[in-house]
PDB file of C-alpha atoms in Angstrom:
ATOM      1  CA  UNK T  24      76.566 -40.030  47.451  1.00 74.00           C
ATOM      2  CA  UNK T  25      80.394 -40.515  47.158  1.00 77.00           C
ATOM      3  CA  UNK T  26      82.719 -39.232  50.021  1.00 78.00           C
ATOM      4  CA  UNK T  27      84.301 -36.701  47.731  1.00 76.00           C
ATOM      5  CA  UNK T  28      84.073 -32.782  47.759  1.00 81.00           C
ATOM      6  CA  UNK T  29      84.042 -31.206  44.219  1.00 83.00           C
ATOM      7  CA  UNK T  30      84.999 -27.916  45.601  1.00 88.00           C
ATOM      8  CA  UNK T  31      85.393 -25.803  48.617  1.00 92.00           C
ATOM      9  CA  UNK T  32      83.969 -22.324  48.379  1.00 91.00           C
ATOM     10  CA  UNK T  33      84.368 -19.988  51.209  1.00 94.00           C
ATOM     11  CA  UNK T  34      82.206 -16.966  52.084  1.00 93.00           C
ATOM     12  CA  UNK T  35      84.330 -13.833  52.756  1.00 94.00           C
ATOM     13  CA  UNK T  36      83.526 -10.177  53.782  1.00 92.00           C
ATOM     14  CA  UNK T  37      86.058  -8.455  51.894  1.00 95.00           C
ATOM     15  CA  UNK T  38      86.984 -10.028  48.406  1.00 94.00           C
ATOM     16  CA  UNK T  39      90.247  -7.615  48.031  1.00 95.00           C
ATOM     17  CA  UNK T  40      91.372  -8.741  51.481  1.00 96.00           C
ATOM     18  CA  UNK T  41      90.899 -12.224  50.782  1.00 96.00           C
ATOM     19  CA  UNK T  42      92.601 -12.268  47.389  1.00 96.00           C
ATOM     20  CA  UNK T  43      95.565 -10.584  49.125  1.00 96.00           C
ATOM     21  CA  UNK T  44      95.937 -13.024  52.051  1.00 97.00           C
ATOM     22  CA  UNK T  45      95.601 -16.156  49.658  1.00 97.00           C
ATOM     23  CA  UNK T  46      97.835 -14.943  46.807  1.00 97.00           C
ATOM     24  CA  UNK T  47     100.353 -12.430  48.378  1.00 97.00           C
ATOM     25  CA  UNK T  48     100.337 -14.036  51.803  1.00 96.00           C
ATOM     26  CA  UNK T  49     100.079 -17.678  51.053  1.00 96.00           C
ATOM     27  CA  UNK T  50     101.205 -17.720  47.431  1.00 96.00           C
ATOM     28  CA  UNK T  51      98.198 -19.253  45.872  1.00 96.00           C
ATOM     29  CA  UNK T  52      97.734 -18.721  42.144  1.00 96.00           C
ATOM     30  CA  UNK T  53      94.319 -17.504  40.750  1.00 97.00           C
ATOM     31  CA  UNK T  54      92.761 -19.933  38.364  1.00 95.00           C
ATOM     32  CA  UNK T  55      89.503 -17.732  37.479  1.00 93.00           C
ATOM     33  CA  UNK T  56      88.327 -14.477  39.071  1.00 94.00           C
ATOM     34  CA  UNK T  57      84.928 -13.626  37.946  1.00 90.00           C
ATOM     35  CA  UNK T  58      84.233 -10.833  40.134  1.00 89.00           C
ATOM     36  CA  UNK T  59      82.008 -12.249  42.482  1.00 87.00           C
ATOM     37  CA  UNK T  60      83.895 -15.389  42.796  1.00 90.00           C
ATOM     38  CA  UNK T  61      87.606 -16.527  42.628  1.00 94.00           C
ATOM     39  CA  UNK T  62      89.013 -19.975  42.365  1.00 93.00           C
ATOM     40  CA  UNK T  63      92.551 -21.281  42.863  1.00 95.00           C
ATOM     41  CA  UNK T  64      94.729 -23.431  40.840  1.00 93.00           C
ATOM     42  CA  UNK T  65      94.210 -26.780  42.644  1.00 89.00           C
ATOM     43  CA  UNK T  66      97.074 -28.932  41.330  1.00 85.00           C
ATOM     44  CA  UNK T  67      94.801 -31.759  41.035  1.00 84.00           C
ATOM     45  CA  UNK T  68      92.854 -31.554  44.432  1.00 86.00           C
ATOM     46  CA  UNK T  69      89.512 -30.249  45.100  1.00 87.00           C
ATOM     47  CA  UNK T  70      89.319 -26.658  43.880  1.00 89.00           C
ATOM     48  CA  UNK T  71      89.067 -23.947  46.602  1.00 92.00           C
ATOM     49  CA  UNK T  72      87.523 -20.509  46.063  1.00 93.00           C
ATOM     50  CA  UNK T  73      85.637 -17.880  47.688  1.00 92.00           C
ATOM     51  CA  UNK T  74      82.497 -15.690  47.175  1.00 92.00           C
ATOM     52  CA  UNK T  75      81.071 -12.625  48.714  1.00 90.00           C
ATOM     53  CA  UNK T  76      79.558 -13.777  52.149  1.00 89.00           C
ATOM     54  CA  UNK T  77      75.972 -12.331  51.477  1.00 89.00           C
ATOM     55  CA  UNK T  78      75.889 -13.653  47.895  1.00 88.00           C
ATOM     56  CA  UNK T  79      76.878 -17.021  48.892  1.00 88.00           C
ATOM     57  CA  UNK T  80      74.561 -17.207  51.687  1.00 87.00           C
ATOM     58  CA  UNK T  81      71.730 -16.032  49.541  1.00 85.00           C
ATOM     59  CA  UNK T  82      72.721 -18.723  46.841  1.00 77.00           C
ATOM     60  CA  UNK T  83      72.508 -21.466  49.246  1.00 75.00           C
ATOM     61  CA  UNK T  84      69.359 -19.973  51.200  1.00 82.00           C
ATOM     62  CA  UNK T  85      70.644 -19.016  54.636  1.00 82.00           C
ATOM     63  CA  UNK T  86      71.419 -15.974  56.387  1.00 84.00           C
ATOM     64  CA  UNK T  87      74.899 -14.329  56.102  1.00 85.00           C
ATOM     65  CA  UNK T  88      74.796 -13.386  59.928  1.00 84.00           C
ATOM     66  CA  UNK T  89      76.954 -15.804  62.085  1.00 76.00           C
ATOM     67  CA  UNK T  90      80.043 -16.092  64.264  1.00 74.00           C
ATOM     68  CA  UNK T  91      81.910 -18.251  66.332  1.00 75.00           C
ATOM     69  CA  UNK T  92      83.078 -21.972  65.540  1.00 80.00           C
ATOM     70  CA  UNK T  93      81.232 -23.152  62.495  1.00 82.00           C
ATOM     71  CA  UNK T  94      82.298 -26.979  63.014  1.00 80.00           C
ATOM     72  CA  UNK T  95      84.517 -26.655  59.815  1.00 86.00           C
ATOM     73  CA  UNK T  96      88.037 -27.044  59.907  1.00 91.00           C
ATOM     74  CA  UNK T  97      90.166 -27.226  56.584  1.00 93.00           C
ATOM     75  CA  UNK T  98      93.172 -29.547  56.914  1.00 90.00           C
ATOM     76  CA  UNK T  99      96.706 -29.143  55.249  1.00 92.00           C
ATOM     77  CA  UNK T 100      98.848 -32.169  55.618  1.00 90.00           C
ATOM     78  CA  UNK T 101     102.621 -31.648  54.640  1.00 92.00           C
ATOM     79  CA  UNK T 102     105.645 -33.875  54.634  1.00 92.00           C
ATOM     80  CA  UNK T 103     107.663 -32.217  57.301  1.00 94.00           C
ATOM     81  CA  UNK T 104     107.688 -30.630  60.520  1.00 96.00           C
ATOM     82  CA  UNK T 105     109.681 -27.530  59.190  1.00 97.00           C
ATOM     83  CA  UNK T 106     107.132 -27.066  56.395  1.00 96.00           C
ATOM     84  CA  UNK T 107     104.454 -26.615  59.428  1.00 96.00           C
ATOM     85  CA  UNK T 108     106.602 -24.011  60.851  1.00 98.00           C
ATOM     86  CA  UNK T 109     107.333 -22.145  57.425  1.00 97.00           C
ATOM     87  CA  UNK T 110     103.464 -22.192  56.591  1.00 96.00           C
ATOM     88  CA  UNK T 111     102.390 -20.861  59.983  1.00 97.00           C
ATOM     89  CA  UNK T 112     104.927 -18.033  59.668  1.00 97.00           C
ATOM     90  CA  UNK T 113     103.720 -17.218  56.245  1.00 96.00           C
ATOM     91  CA  UNK T 114      99.917 -17.104  57.404  1.00 97.00           C
ATOM     92  CA  UNK T 115     100.770 -15.052  60.480  1.00 97.00           C
ATOM     93  CA  UNK T 116     102.838 -12.451  58.247  1.00 97.00           C
ATOM     94  CA  UNK T 117      99.892 -12.270  55.964  1.00 97.00           C
ATOM     95  CA  UNK T 118      97.452 -11.413  58.528  1.00 97.00           C
ATOM     96  CA  UNK T 119      96.119 -14.675  59.879  1.00 96.00           C
ATOM     97  CA  UNK T 120      95.407 -15.172  63.510  1.00 95.00           C
ATOM     98  CA  UNK T 121      97.462 -18.020  65.077  1.00 95.00           C
ATOM     99  CA  UNK T 122      95.345 -20.356  67.092  1.00 94.00           C
ATOM    100  CA  UNK T 123      97.553 -23.011  68.222  1.00 94.00           C
ATOM    101  CA  UNK T 124     101.468 -22.405  67.414  1.00 96.00           C
ATOM    102  CA  UNK T 125     103.556 -25.535  66.076  1.00 97.00           C
ATOM    103  CA  UNK T 126     103.684 -28.634  68.556  1.00 95.00           C
ATOM    104  CA  UNK T 127     103.655 -32.027  68.906  1.00 93.00           C
ATOM    105  CA  UNK T 128      99.877 -33.263  68.659  1.00 88.00           C
ATOM    106  CA  UNK T 129      98.085 -35.659  70.981  1.00 82.00           C
ATOM    107  CA  UNK T 130      98.015 -38.457  68.393  1.00 80.00           C
ATOM    108  CA  UNK T 131     101.699 -38.367  67.518  1.00 84.00           C
ATOM    109  CA  UNK T 132     101.936 -35.839  64.855  1.00 89.00           C
ATOM    110  CA  UNK T 133     102.990 -32.126  64.685  1.00 95.00           C
ATOM    111  CA  UNK T 134     101.019 -29.574  63.652  1.00 93.00           C
ATOM    112  CA  UNK T 135      99.497 -25.816  63.996  1.00 95.00           C
ATOM    113  CA  UNK T 136      96.361 -24.074  63.501  1.00 94.00           C
ATOM    114  CA  UNK T 137      95.567 -20.555  62.144  1.00 94.00           C
ATOM    115  CA  UNK T 138      92.442 -18.618  61.149  1.00 93.00           C
ATOM    116  CA  UNK T 139      92.254 -16.514  57.982  1.00 95.00           C
ATOM    117  CA  UNK T 140      91.105 -13.028  58.047  1.00 95.00           C
ATOM    118  CA  UNK T 141      87.322 -14.166  57.734  1.00 92.00           C
ATOM    119  CA  UNK T 142      87.693 -16.737  60.483  1.00 91.00           C
ATOM    120  CA  UNK T 143      88.191 -20.047  58.581  1.00 93.00           C
ATOM    121  CA  UNK T 144      90.282 -22.178  60.446  1.00 93.00           C
ATOM    122  CA  UNK T 145      93.282 -23.999  58.738  1.00 94.00           C
ATOM    123  CA  UNK T 146      95.120 -26.970  60.637  1.00 93.00           C
ATOM    124  CA  UNK T 147      98.376 -27.831  59.454  1.00 93.00           C
ATOM    125  CA  UNK T 148      99.576 -31.041  60.107  1.00 92.00           C
ATOM    126  CA  UNK T 149     102.572 -33.595  59.706  1.00 93.00           C
ATOM    127  CA  UNK T 150     102.777 -37.275  60.569  1.00 86.00           C
ATOM    128  CA  UNK T 151     105.068 -40.044  59.757  1.00 79.00           C
ATOM    129  CA  UNK T 152     102.459 -42.706  60.641  1.00 76.00           C
ATOM    130  CA  UNK T 153     101.484 -44.380  57.548  1.00 65.00           C
ATOM    131  CA  UNK T 154     102.133 -43.898  53.862  1.00 72.00           C
ATOM    132  CA  UNK T 155      98.771 -43.078  52.809  1.00 72.00           C
ATOM    133  CA  UNK T 156      98.550 -39.516  54.045  1.00 72.00           C
ATOM    134  CA  UNK T 157      96.585 -37.088  51.922  1.00 76.00           C
ATOM    135  CA  UNK T 158      99.588 -34.803  51.265  1.00 81.00           C
ATOM    136  CA  UNK T 159      98.790 -31.362  49.698  1.00 85.00           C
ATOM    137  CA  UNK T 160     102.717 -31.057  49.344  1.00 83.00           C
TER     138      UNK T 160
END
């Protein structure tokens, strides 16, 4: 198995709320909306989408119940500290919970963290350490 993720699919409680958060709040563009699942334009990266929580749990053979830290963090690397600040502002305005406001990071970068309305954690980061960063933008 290769170190590759073909797509990222998030289980959500409320499809309409999730669509509003990612489209109106963060400016993502929908590529496919099939009612039970939605995928966004990926700009060449792994596609991100969501599916109703109960339906996705059933699809993968698990319970839809659960809360707390899942051990999964989605990371979004940008090319400037200013862009970290802009995105955290956009996310908060759209209804995200800011978990860590923008600040210097222990390893020398700069970042912030938010949780979307379904509790998925997004880590925003900037680093000038090296040229092989997996920049999202």
